[in-house]
Short mmCIF file of N, CA and C in Angstrom, two decimals:
data_model
loop_
_atom_site.label_atom_id
_atom_site.label_comp_id
_atom_site.label_asym_id
_atom_site.label_seq_id
_atom_site.Cartn_x
_atom_site.Cartn_y
_atom_site.Cartn_z
N UNK A 1 -18.42 8.36 41.58
CA UNK A 1 -17.86 9.31 40.55
C UNK A 1 -16.74 8.49 39.70
N UNK A 2 -15.82 7.76 40.55
CA UNK A 2 -14.72 7.11 39.96
C UNK A 2 -15.26 6.05 39.01
N UNK A 3 -16.32 5.25 39.47
CA UNK A 3 -16.87 4.21 38.56
C UNK A 3 -17.54 4.92 37.30
N UNK A 4 -18.26 5.98 37.51
CA UNK A 4 -18.86 6.82 36.25
C UNK A 4 -17.84 7.12 35.39
N UNK A 5 -16.69 7.59 35.91
CA UNK A 5 -15.58 8.11 34.95
C UNK A 5 -14.96 6.84 34.35
N UNK A 6 -14.96 5.69 35.06
CA UNK A 6 -14.47 4.46 34.43
C UNK A 6 -15.28 4.01 33.16
N UNK A 7 -16.57 4.25 33.42
CA UNK A 7 -17.50 3.82 32.30
C UNK A 7 -17.25 4.74 31.05
N UNK A 8 -17.03 6.02 31.35
CA UNK A 8 -16.76 6.91 30.24
C UNK A 8 -15.45 6.68 29.59
N UNK A 9 -14.45 6.27 30.31
CA UNK A 9 -13.22 5.98 29.87
C UNK A 9 -13.20 4.63 29.01
N UNK A 10 -13.90 3.79 29.44
CA UNK A 10 -13.97 2.41 28.72
C UNK A 10 -14.78 2.72 27.37
N UNK A 11 -15.91 3.51 27.36
CA UNK A 11 -16.43 3.82 26.18
C UNK A 11 -15.63 4.59 25.15
N UNK A 12 -14.75 5.49 25.66
CA UNK A 12 -13.84 6.27 24.93
C UNK A 12 -12.84 5.29 24.20
N UNK A 13 -12.38 4.12 24.95
CA UNK A 13 -11.58 3.23 24.29
C UNK A 13 -12.32 2.43 23.20
N UNK A 14 -13.57 2.12 23.31
CA UNK A 14 -14.32 1.60 22.23
C UNK A 14 -14.34 2.49 21.06
N UNK A 15 -14.74 3.70 21.34
CA UNK A 15 -14.63 4.69 20.20
C UNK A 15 -13.27 4.76 19.53
N UNK A 16 -12.20 4.78 20.39
CA UNK A 16 -10.84 4.79 19.91
C UNK A 16 -10.60 3.71 18.87
N UNK A 17 -11.02 2.55 19.20
CA UNK A 17 -10.82 1.39 18.30
C UNK A 17 -11.74 1.57 17.02
N UNK A 18 -12.87 2.05 17.14
CA UNK A 18 -13.76 2.30 15.96
C UNK A 18 -12.97 3.40 15.01
N UNK A 19 -12.48 4.33 15.63
CA UNK A 19 -11.60 5.45 14.86
C UNK A 19 -10.48 4.75 14.17
N UNK A 20 -9.78 3.84 14.85
CA UNK A 20 -8.59 3.17 14.38
C UNK A 20 -9.02 2.27 13.13
N UNK A 21 -10.29 1.67 13.20
CA UNK A 21 -10.60 0.93 12.10
C UNK A 21 -11.09 1.86 10.97
N UNK A 22 -11.64 2.98 11.35
CA UNK A 22 -12.07 3.93 10.24
C UNK A 22 -10.90 4.46 9.48
N UNK A 23 -9.86 4.80 10.25
CA UNK A 23 -8.74 5.40 9.63
C UNK A 23 -7.82 4.35 8.98
N UNK A 24 -7.77 3.13 9.51
CA UNK A 24 -6.76 2.10 8.98
C UNK A 24 -7.26 1.32 7.87
N UNK A 25 -8.43 0.79 7.84
CA UNK A 25 -9.02 -0.22 6.77
C UNK A 25 -9.09 0.44 5.42
N UNK A 26 -9.68 1.62 5.26
CA UNK A 26 -9.71 2.13 3.91
C UNK A 26 -8.24 2.32 3.29
N UNK A 27 -7.32 2.82 4.07
CA UNK A 27 -6.01 3.03 3.65
C UNK A 27 -5.28 1.74 3.28
N UNK A 28 -5.46 0.68 4.06
CA UNK A 28 -4.84 -0.54 3.71
C UNK A 28 -5.40 -1.27 2.47
N UNK A 29 -6.75 -1.00 2.32
CA UNK A 29 -7.45 -1.63 1.13
C UNK A 29 -6.99 -0.88 -0.13
N UNK A 30 -6.77 0.41 -0.12
CA UNK A 30 -6.34 1.22 -1.24
C UNK A 30 -4.85 0.90 -1.54
N UNK A 31 -4.11 0.72 -0.48
CA UNK A 31 -2.69 0.34 -0.77
C UNK A 31 -2.55 -1.08 -1.44
N UNK A 32 -3.39 -2.10 -0.86
CA UNK A 32 -3.35 -3.38 -1.54
C UNK A 32 -3.85 -3.23 -2.92
N UNK A 33 -4.96 -2.53 -3.13
CA UNK A 33 -5.42 -2.45 -4.49
C UNK A 33 -4.46 -1.90 -5.48
N UNK A 34 -3.77 -0.80 -5.06
CA UNK A 34 -2.75 -0.13 -5.82
C UNK A 34 -1.68 -1.02 -6.18
N UNK A 35 -1.18 -1.66 -5.25
CA UNK A 35 0.00 -2.52 -5.39
C UNK A 35 -0.38 -3.71 -6.30
N UNK A 36 -1.53 -4.38 -6.00
CA UNK A 36 -2.00 -5.37 -6.81
C UNK A 36 -2.32 -5.04 -8.35
N UNK A 37 -2.79 -3.71 -8.44
CA UNK A 37 -2.90 -3.27 -9.82
C UNK A 37 -1.60 -3.06 -10.52
N UNK A 38 -0.59 -2.62 -9.80
CA UNK A 38 0.76 -2.39 -10.42
C UNK A 38 1.29 -3.81 -10.83
N UNK A 39 1.25 -4.74 -9.92
CA UNK A 39 1.81 -6.07 -10.22
C UNK A 39 1.07 -6.64 -11.38
N UNK A 40 -0.23 -6.59 -11.44
CA UNK A 40 -1.01 -7.19 -12.51
C UNK A 40 -0.59 -6.42 -13.89
N UNK A 41 -0.48 -5.10 -13.79
CA UNK A 41 -0.25 -4.42 -14.95
C UNK A 41 1.15 -4.89 -15.52
N UNK A 42 2.12 -4.96 -14.71
CA UNK A 42 3.47 -5.46 -15.18
C UNK A 42 3.25 -6.96 -15.79
N UNK A 43 2.53 -7.79 -15.20
CA UNK A 43 2.48 -9.12 -15.89
C UNK A 43 1.69 -9.04 -17.14
N UNK A 44 0.66 -8.23 -17.16
CA UNK A 44 -0.12 -8.13 -18.38
C UNK A 44 0.76 -7.56 -19.49
N UNK A 45 1.54 -6.52 -19.26
CA UNK A 45 2.48 -6.04 -20.30
C UNK A 45 3.37 -7.06 -20.78
N UNK A 46 4.02 -7.85 -19.86
CA UNK A 46 4.93 -8.85 -20.30
C UNK A 46 4.18 -9.84 -21.23
N UNK A 47 3.05 -10.28 -20.74
CA UNK A 47 2.16 -11.31 -21.48
C UNK A 47 1.89 -10.78 -22.92
N UNK A 48 1.46 -9.58 -22.91
CA UNK A 48 1.07 -8.97 -24.33
C UNK A 48 2.23 -8.86 -25.10
N UNK A 49 3.39 -8.44 -24.59
CA UNK A 49 4.67 -8.22 -25.31
C UNK A 49 5.10 -9.56 -25.94
N UNK A 50 5.02 -10.55 -25.01
CA UNK A 50 5.48 -11.88 -25.39
C UNK A 50 4.62 -12.47 -26.53
N UNK A 51 3.30 -12.21 -26.49
CA UNK A 51 2.42 -12.70 -27.44
C UNK A 51 2.68 -12.10 -28.75
N UNK A 52 2.93 -10.72 -28.66
CA UNK A 52 3.19 -10.02 -30.02
C UNK A 52 4.51 -10.52 -30.66
N UNK A 53 5.53 -10.93 -29.85
CA UNK A 53 6.63 -11.45 -30.42
C UNK A 53 6.49 -12.84 -30.96
N UNK A 54 5.61 -13.63 -30.27
CA UNK A 54 5.29 -15.00 -30.64
C UNK A 54 4.55 -15.02 -32.04
N UNK A 55 3.83 -13.95 -32.32
CA UNK A 55 2.91 -13.97 -33.49
C UNK A 55 3.77 -13.71 -34.74
N UNK A 56 5.08 -13.24 -34.63
CA UNK A 56 5.91 -13.04 -35.83
C UNK A 56 6.77 -14.26 -35.91
N UNK A 57 6.77 -14.70 -37.24
CA UNK A 57 7.67 -15.83 -37.56
C UNK A 57 8.99 -15.15 -38.04
N UNK A 58 9.98 -15.71 -37.46
CA UNK A 58 11.41 -15.22 -37.79
C UNK A 58 11.99 -16.15 -38.85
N UNK A 59 12.16 -15.56 -40.03
CA UNK A 59 12.74 -16.41 -41.10
C UNK A 59 13.87 -15.49 -41.68
N UNK A 60 14.79 -16.05 -42.48
CA UNK A 60 15.84 -15.25 -43.10
C UNK A 60 15.36 -14.24 -43.97
N UNK A 61 14.10 -14.42 -44.47
CA UNK A 61 13.43 -13.47 -45.49
C UNK A 61 13.04 -12.30 -44.78
N UNK A 62 12.99 -12.15 -43.36
CA UNK A 62 12.44 -11.11 -42.75
C UNK A 62 13.40 -9.80 -42.87
N UNK A 63 14.70 -10.15 -43.09
CA UNK A 63 15.61 -9.16 -43.28
C UNK A 63 15.46 -8.35 -44.56
N UNK A 64 14.75 -8.97 -45.56
CA UNK A 64 14.51 -8.35 -46.75
C UNK A 64 13.22 -7.54 -46.86
N UNK A 65 12.45 -7.67 -45.82
CA UNK A 65 11.10 -6.95 -45.73
C UNK A 65 11.28 -5.99 -44.59
N UNK A 66 11.42 -4.67 -44.95
CA UNK A 66 11.67 -3.56 -43.94
C UNK A 66 10.43 -3.48 -42.95
N UNK A 67 9.31 -3.56 -43.52
CA UNK A 67 8.09 -3.36 -42.66
C UNK A 67 7.99 -4.56 -41.64
N UNK A 68 8.12 -5.77 -42.12
CA UNK A 68 8.09 -6.84 -41.16
C UNK A 68 9.17 -6.86 -40.14
N UNK A 69 10.42 -6.53 -40.64
CA UNK A 69 11.53 -6.34 -39.74
C UNK A 69 11.32 -5.29 -38.72
N UNK A 70 10.70 -4.19 -39.10
CA UNK A 70 10.43 -3.13 -38.18
C UNK A 70 9.39 -3.57 -37.14
N UNK A 71 8.39 -4.38 -37.51
CA UNK A 71 7.27 -4.84 -36.57
C UNK A 71 8.04 -5.77 -35.54
N UNK A 72 8.89 -6.66 -36.11
CA UNK A 72 9.80 -7.53 -35.24
C UNK A 72 10.48 -6.83 -34.26
N UNK A 73 11.26 -5.77 -34.73
CA UNK A 73 11.98 -4.96 -33.77
C UNK A 73 11.07 -4.12 -32.64
N UNK A 74 10.00 -3.73 -33.14
CA UNK A 74 9.13 -3.08 -32.08
C UNK A 74 8.54 -4.04 -31.10
N UNK A 75 8.17 -5.30 -31.62
CA UNK A 75 7.67 -6.32 -30.73
C UNK A 75 8.81 -6.67 -29.69
N UNK A 76 10.04 -6.77 -30.18
CA UNK A 76 11.19 -7.26 -29.37
C UNK A 76 11.44 -6.04 -28.31
N UNK A 77 11.30 -4.81 -28.81
CA UNK A 77 11.59 -3.74 -27.93
C UNK A 77 10.45 -3.58 -26.81
N UNK A 78 9.24 -3.85 -27.22
CA UNK A 78 8.11 -3.85 -26.27
C UNK A 78 8.31 -4.96 -25.22
N UNK A 79 8.77 -6.19 -25.63
CA UNK A 79 9.14 -7.14 -24.67
C UNK A 79 10.19 -6.87 -23.74
N UNK A 80 11.23 -6.21 -24.29
CA UNK A 80 12.39 -5.77 -23.54
C UNK A 80 12.02 -4.76 -22.59
N UNK A 81 11.10 -3.83 -22.94
CA UNK A 81 10.67 -2.84 -21.92
C UNK A 81 9.80 -3.40 -20.81
N UNK A 82 8.90 -4.40 -21.22
CA UNK A 82 8.10 -4.94 -20.20
C UNK A 82 8.93 -5.82 -19.27
N UNK A 83 10.00 -6.52 -19.85
CA UNK A 83 10.78 -7.35 -18.95
C UNK A 83 11.62 -6.63 -18.03
N UNK A 84 12.04 -5.36 -18.62
CA UNK A 84 12.92 -4.45 -17.72
C UNK A 84 12.05 -3.92 -16.58
N UNK A 85 10.78 -3.64 -16.77
CA UNK A 85 9.89 -3.23 -15.77
C UNK A 85 9.71 -4.27 -14.71
N UNK A 86 9.51 -5.52 -15.20
CA UNK A 86 9.38 -6.70 -14.42
C UNK A 86 10.49 -6.96 -13.50
N UNK A 87 11.73 -6.83 -14.13
CA UNK A 87 12.98 -6.99 -13.50
C UNK A 87 13.20 -5.87 -12.29
N UNK A 88 12.71 -4.58 -12.71
CA UNK A 88 12.76 -3.54 -11.73
C UNK A 88 11.93 -3.83 -10.54
N UNK A 89 10.87 -4.21 -10.73
CA UNK A 89 9.90 -4.71 -9.64
C UNK A 89 10.47 -5.76 -8.95
N UNK A 90 11.12 -6.82 -9.57
CA UNK A 90 11.64 -7.96 -8.86
C UNK A 90 12.94 -7.47 -8.11
N UNK A 91 13.61 -6.49 -8.63
CA UNK A 91 14.84 -6.05 -7.80
C UNK A 91 14.35 -5.32 -6.49
N UNK A 92 13.43 -4.53 -6.68
CA UNK A 92 12.94 -3.84 -5.47
C UNK A 92 12.15 -4.75 -4.62
N UNK A 93 11.58 -5.64 -5.14
CA UNK A 93 10.72 -6.64 -4.30
C UNK A 93 10.91 -7.97 -4.79
N UNK A 94 11.91 -8.71 -4.24
CA UNK A 94 12.43 -9.90 -4.66
C UNK A 94 11.21 -10.88 -4.76
N UNK A 95 10.26 -10.85 -3.97
CA UNK A 95 9.11 -11.66 -4.19
C UNK A 95 7.91 -10.60 -4.44
N UNK A 96 7.20 -10.84 -5.54
CA UNK A 96 6.17 -9.96 -5.77
C UNK A 96 5.16 -10.18 -4.61
N UNK A 97 4.58 -9.08 -4.06
CA UNK A 97 4.09 -9.09 -2.75
C UNK A 97 2.63 -8.87 -2.69
N UNK A 98 1.86 -8.89 -3.78
CA UNK A 98 0.48 -8.67 -3.62
C UNK A 98 -0.25 -9.61 -2.70
N UNK A 99 0.19 -10.97 -2.90
CA UNK A 99 -0.34 -11.93 -2.06
C UNK A 99 -0.04 -11.70 -0.51
N UNK A 100 1.23 -11.30 -0.28
CA UNK A 100 1.60 -10.83 1.16
C UNK A 100 0.79 -9.67 1.66
N UNK A 101 0.45 -8.67 0.70
CA UNK A 101 -0.37 -7.53 1.12
C UNK A 101 -1.75 -8.01 1.46
N UNK A 102 -2.31 -8.93 0.72
CA UNK A 102 -3.71 -9.36 1.04
C UNK A 102 -3.74 -10.11 2.33
N UNK A 103 -2.65 -10.83 2.54
CA UNK A 103 -2.52 -11.63 3.83
C UNK A 103 -2.40 -10.57 4.97
N UNK A 104 -1.52 -9.51 4.74
CA UNK A 104 -1.46 -8.47 5.81
C UNK A 104 -2.78 -7.70 5.95
N UNK A 105 -3.44 -7.42 4.93
CA UNK A 105 -4.77 -6.77 5.01
C UNK A 105 -5.70 -7.64 5.91
N UNK A 106 -5.73 -8.89 5.62
CA UNK A 106 -6.64 -9.84 6.28
C UNK A 106 -6.17 -9.88 7.75
N UNK A 107 -4.94 -9.91 8.04
CA UNK A 107 -4.53 -10.00 9.47
C UNK A 107 -4.88 -8.61 10.17
N UNK A 108 -4.75 -7.41 9.50
CA UNK A 108 -5.07 -6.17 10.14
C UNK A 108 -6.53 -6.10 10.32
N UNK A 109 -7.34 -6.55 9.40
CA UNK A 109 -8.78 -6.57 9.57
C UNK A 109 -9.24 -7.46 10.79
N UNK A 110 -8.64 -8.66 10.92
CA UNK A 110 -8.89 -9.53 12.06
C UNK A 110 -8.48 -8.85 13.36
N UNK A 111 -7.20 -8.31 13.26
CA UNK A 111 -6.69 -7.71 14.52
C UNK A 111 -7.49 -6.44 15.00
N UNK A 112 -7.99 -5.70 14.08
CA UNK A 112 -8.85 -4.52 14.34
C UNK A 112 -10.13 -4.97 14.98
N UNK A 113 -10.70 -5.93 14.36
CA UNK A 113 -12.06 -6.44 14.82
C UNK A 113 -11.90 -7.07 16.21
N UNK A 114 -10.81 -7.70 16.48
CA UNK A 114 -10.53 -8.30 17.88
C UNK A 114 -10.28 -7.17 18.89
N UNK A 115 -9.64 -6.17 18.55
CA UNK A 115 -9.43 -5.07 19.39
C UNK A 115 -10.75 -4.33 19.77
N UNK A 116 -11.58 -4.26 18.79
CA UNK A 116 -12.85 -3.69 19.07
C UNK A 116 -13.65 -4.66 20.02
N UNK A 117 -13.63 -5.91 19.71
CA UNK A 117 -14.36 -6.80 20.60
C UNK A 117 -13.86 -6.77 22.04
N UNK A 118 -12.64 -6.62 22.16
CA UNK A 118 -12.01 -6.63 23.41
C UNK A 118 -12.38 -5.36 24.38
N UNK A 119 -12.40 -4.21 23.57
CA UNK A 119 -12.77 -3.02 24.29
C UNK A 119 -14.29 -2.94 24.55
N UNK A 120 -15.07 -3.64 23.71
CA UNK A 120 -16.58 -3.75 24.11
C UNK A 120 -16.72 -4.46 25.27
N UNK A 121 -15.98 -5.60 25.36
CA UNK A 121 -16.03 -6.46 26.59
C UNK A 121 -15.69 -5.82 27.73
N UNK A 122 -14.61 -5.13 27.71
CA UNK A 122 -14.10 -4.29 28.81
C UNK A 122 -15.20 -3.28 29.24
N UNK A 123 -15.67 -2.43 28.21
CA UNK A 123 -16.77 -1.55 28.55
C UNK A 123 -17.97 -2.12 29.22
N UNK A 124 -18.37 -3.34 28.73
CA UNK A 124 -19.46 -4.05 29.40
C UNK A 124 -19.11 -4.45 30.81
N UNK A 125 -17.92 -4.91 31.11
CA UNK A 125 -17.45 -5.13 32.48
C UNK A 125 -17.55 -4.01 33.42
N UNK A 126 -16.97 -2.92 32.85
CA UNK A 126 -16.93 -1.72 33.73
C UNK A 126 -18.44 -1.23 34.06
N UNK A 127 -19.19 -1.26 33.00
CA UNK A 127 -20.70 -0.92 33.17
C UNK A 127 -21.30 -1.86 34.28
N UNK A 128 -21.05 -3.22 34.12
CA UNK A 128 -21.52 -4.08 35.12
C UNK A 128 -21.11 -3.67 36.46
N UNK A 129 -19.87 -3.41 36.80
CA UNK A 129 -19.38 -3.11 38.14
C UNK A 129 -20.10 -1.69 38.60
N UNK A 130 -20.21 -0.79 37.74
CA UNK A 130 -20.84 0.52 37.96
C UNK A 130 -22.33 0.22 38.38
N UNK A 131 -22.99 -0.51 37.52
CA UNK A 131 -24.45 -0.82 37.66
C UNK A 131 -24.61 -1.58 39.01
N UNK A 132 -23.76 -2.52 39.38
CA UNK A 132 -23.92 -3.30 40.61
C UNK A 132 -23.81 -2.35 41.75
N UNK A 133 -22.90 -1.42 41.72
CA UNK A 133 -22.60 -0.46 42.81
C UNK A 133 -23.77 0.51 42.93
N UNK A 134 -24.35 1.01 41.85
CA UNK A 134 -25.49 1.88 41.84
C UNK A 134 -26.72 1.22 42.39
N UNK A 135 -26.95 -0.05 42.32
CA UNK A 135 -28.10 -0.64 42.56
C UNK A 135 -28.03 -1.40 43.83
N UNK A 136 -26.77 -1.55 44.50
CA UNK A 136 -26.68 -2.23 45.74
C UNK A 136 -26.77 -1.35 47.04
N UNK A 137 -27.46 -1.94 48.07
CA UNK A 137 -27.51 -1.04 49.27
C UNK A 137 -26.26 -1.14 50.00
N UNK A 138 -25.83 -0.10 50.59
CA UNK A 138 -26.41 1.17 50.76
C UNK A 138 -25.99 2.29 49.66
N UNK A 139 -25.09 1.83 48.78
CA UNK A 139 -24.57 2.73 47.90
C UNK A 139 -25.64 3.26 46.95
N UNK A 140 -26.65 2.52 46.71
CA UNK A 140 -27.85 2.81 45.86
C UNK A 140 -28.52 4.03 46.34
N UNK A 141 -28.57 4.31 47.60
CA UNK A 141 -29.08 5.46 48.29
C UNK A 141 -28.45 6.77 48.02
N UNK A 142 -27.10 6.64 48.05
CA UNK A 142 -26.28 7.78 47.75
C UNK A 142 -26.27 8.08 46.22
N UNK A 143 -26.23 7.01 45.57
CA UNK A 143 -26.20 7.11 44.04
C UNK A 143 -27.44 7.92 43.66
N UNK A 144 -28.67 7.43 44.10
CA UNK A 144 -29.91 8.09 43.68
C UNK A 144 -29.89 9.48 44.09
N UNK A 145 -29.47 9.85 45.31
CA UNK A 145 -29.39 11.25 45.86
C UNK A 145 -28.56 12.15 44.93
N UNK A 146 -27.44 11.51 44.50
CA UNK A 146 -26.39 12.34 43.73
C UNK A 146 -26.67 12.33 42.31
N UNK A 147 -27.80 11.53 41.83
CA UNK A 147 -28.04 11.57 40.30
C UNK A 147 -27.44 10.47 39.54
N UNK A 148 -26.86 9.58 40.14
CA UNK A 148 -26.22 8.61 39.43
C UNK A 148 -27.19 7.50 39.22
N UNK A 149 -27.34 7.07 37.84
CA UNK A 149 -28.25 6.02 37.45
C UNK A 149 -27.44 4.91 36.62
N UNK A 150 -28.23 3.81 36.34
CA UNK A 150 -27.63 2.80 35.60
C UNK A 150 -27.16 3.19 34.32
N UNK A 151 -26.04 2.60 33.82
CA UNK A 151 -25.53 2.86 32.52
C UNK A 151 -26.13 1.62 31.56
N UNK A 152 -26.15 2.08 30.28
CA UNK A 152 -26.57 0.94 29.23
C UNK A 152 -25.32 0.12 28.83
N UNK A 153 -25.49 -1.13 28.57
CA UNK A 153 -24.52 -1.90 28.04
C UNK A 153 -24.21 -1.74 26.58
N UNK A 154 -23.21 -2.03 26.08
CA UNK A 154 -23.09 -2.07 24.66
C UNK A 154 -23.89 -3.01 23.94
N UNK A 155 -24.68 -2.62 22.87
CA UNK A 155 -25.52 -3.52 22.22
C UNK A 155 -25.14 -3.40 20.75
N UNK A 156 -24.96 -4.51 20.06
CA UNK A 156 -24.72 -4.54 18.62
C UNK A 156 -25.84 -3.86 17.90
N UNK A 157 -25.62 -3.21 16.83
CA UNK A 157 -26.62 -2.60 16.03
C UNK A 157 -27.32 -3.67 15.30
N UNK A 158 -28.57 -3.57 14.86
CA UNK A 158 -29.32 -4.50 14.09
C UNK A 158 -28.53 -4.75 12.83
N UNK A 159 -28.40 -6.06 12.49
CA UNK A 159 -27.68 -6.49 11.30
C UNK A 159 -26.06 -6.67 11.42
N UNK A 160 -25.75 -6.44 12.70
CA UNK A 160 -24.28 -6.48 12.97
C UNK A 160 -23.83 -7.98 12.91
N UNK A 161 -24.68 -8.85 12.95
CA UNK A 161 -24.34 -10.27 12.83
C UNK A 161 -23.91 -10.68 11.36
N UNK A 162 -24.15 -9.73 10.59
CA UNK A 162 -23.77 -10.08 9.01
C UNK A 162 -22.38 -9.70 8.97
N UNK A 163 -21.65 -10.45 8.18
CA UNK A 163 -20.21 -10.17 7.96
C UNK A 163 -19.98 -9.06 7.06
N UNK A 164 -19.24 -8.05 7.47
CA UNK A 164 -18.88 -6.90 6.50
C UNK A 164 -18.22 -7.31 5.21
N UNK A 165 -18.53 -6.55 4.12
CA UNK A 165 -17.97 -6.99 2.88
C UNK A 165 -16.73 -5.98 2.59
N UNK A 166 -15.61 -6.55 2.15
CA UNK A 166 -14.56 -5.89 1.71
C UNK A 166 -14.51 -5.94 0.26
N UNK A 167 -14.48 -4.89 -0.56
CA UNK A 167 -14.45 -4.78 -1.91
C UNK A 167 -13.17 -4.35 -2.59
N UNK A 168 -12.77 -4.95 -3.66
CA UNK A 168 -11.55 -4.47 -4.29
C UNK A 168 -11.95 -4.00 -5.74
#
């Protein structure tokens, strides 16, 4: 009975790690996607604003043309706004961290998969101990009378040898 419960507990740990992966990975991926989008949006805005400022040639005559002067002011205001957003991000995050987030995601994926592998191995070890006891004389006689039979080892699903894809 103790060994049978050990098998059940070991399998519960495998399921626990599967649940951890199910809960953790999608949330990490979405967090990284959101942050990377935010960073890329800030850089895109700065680049576009800078390009619009660069398109305007600043000459003394610009002061005599109200429409050109207004376009120049709008371009400068746009660049100022984009730069202030970039500075706000930089103040809050001295190093823009999308790269760090991707590295952390990679580390979490690896760690999660390692935890699952460890729990599967432990499960198979516990099943082996149980099965040896159920099949070895004289305990096999008692096990048979009491309805204890061999347990199945963890087997990977077909196609499990393929690397999972993480999409952004």
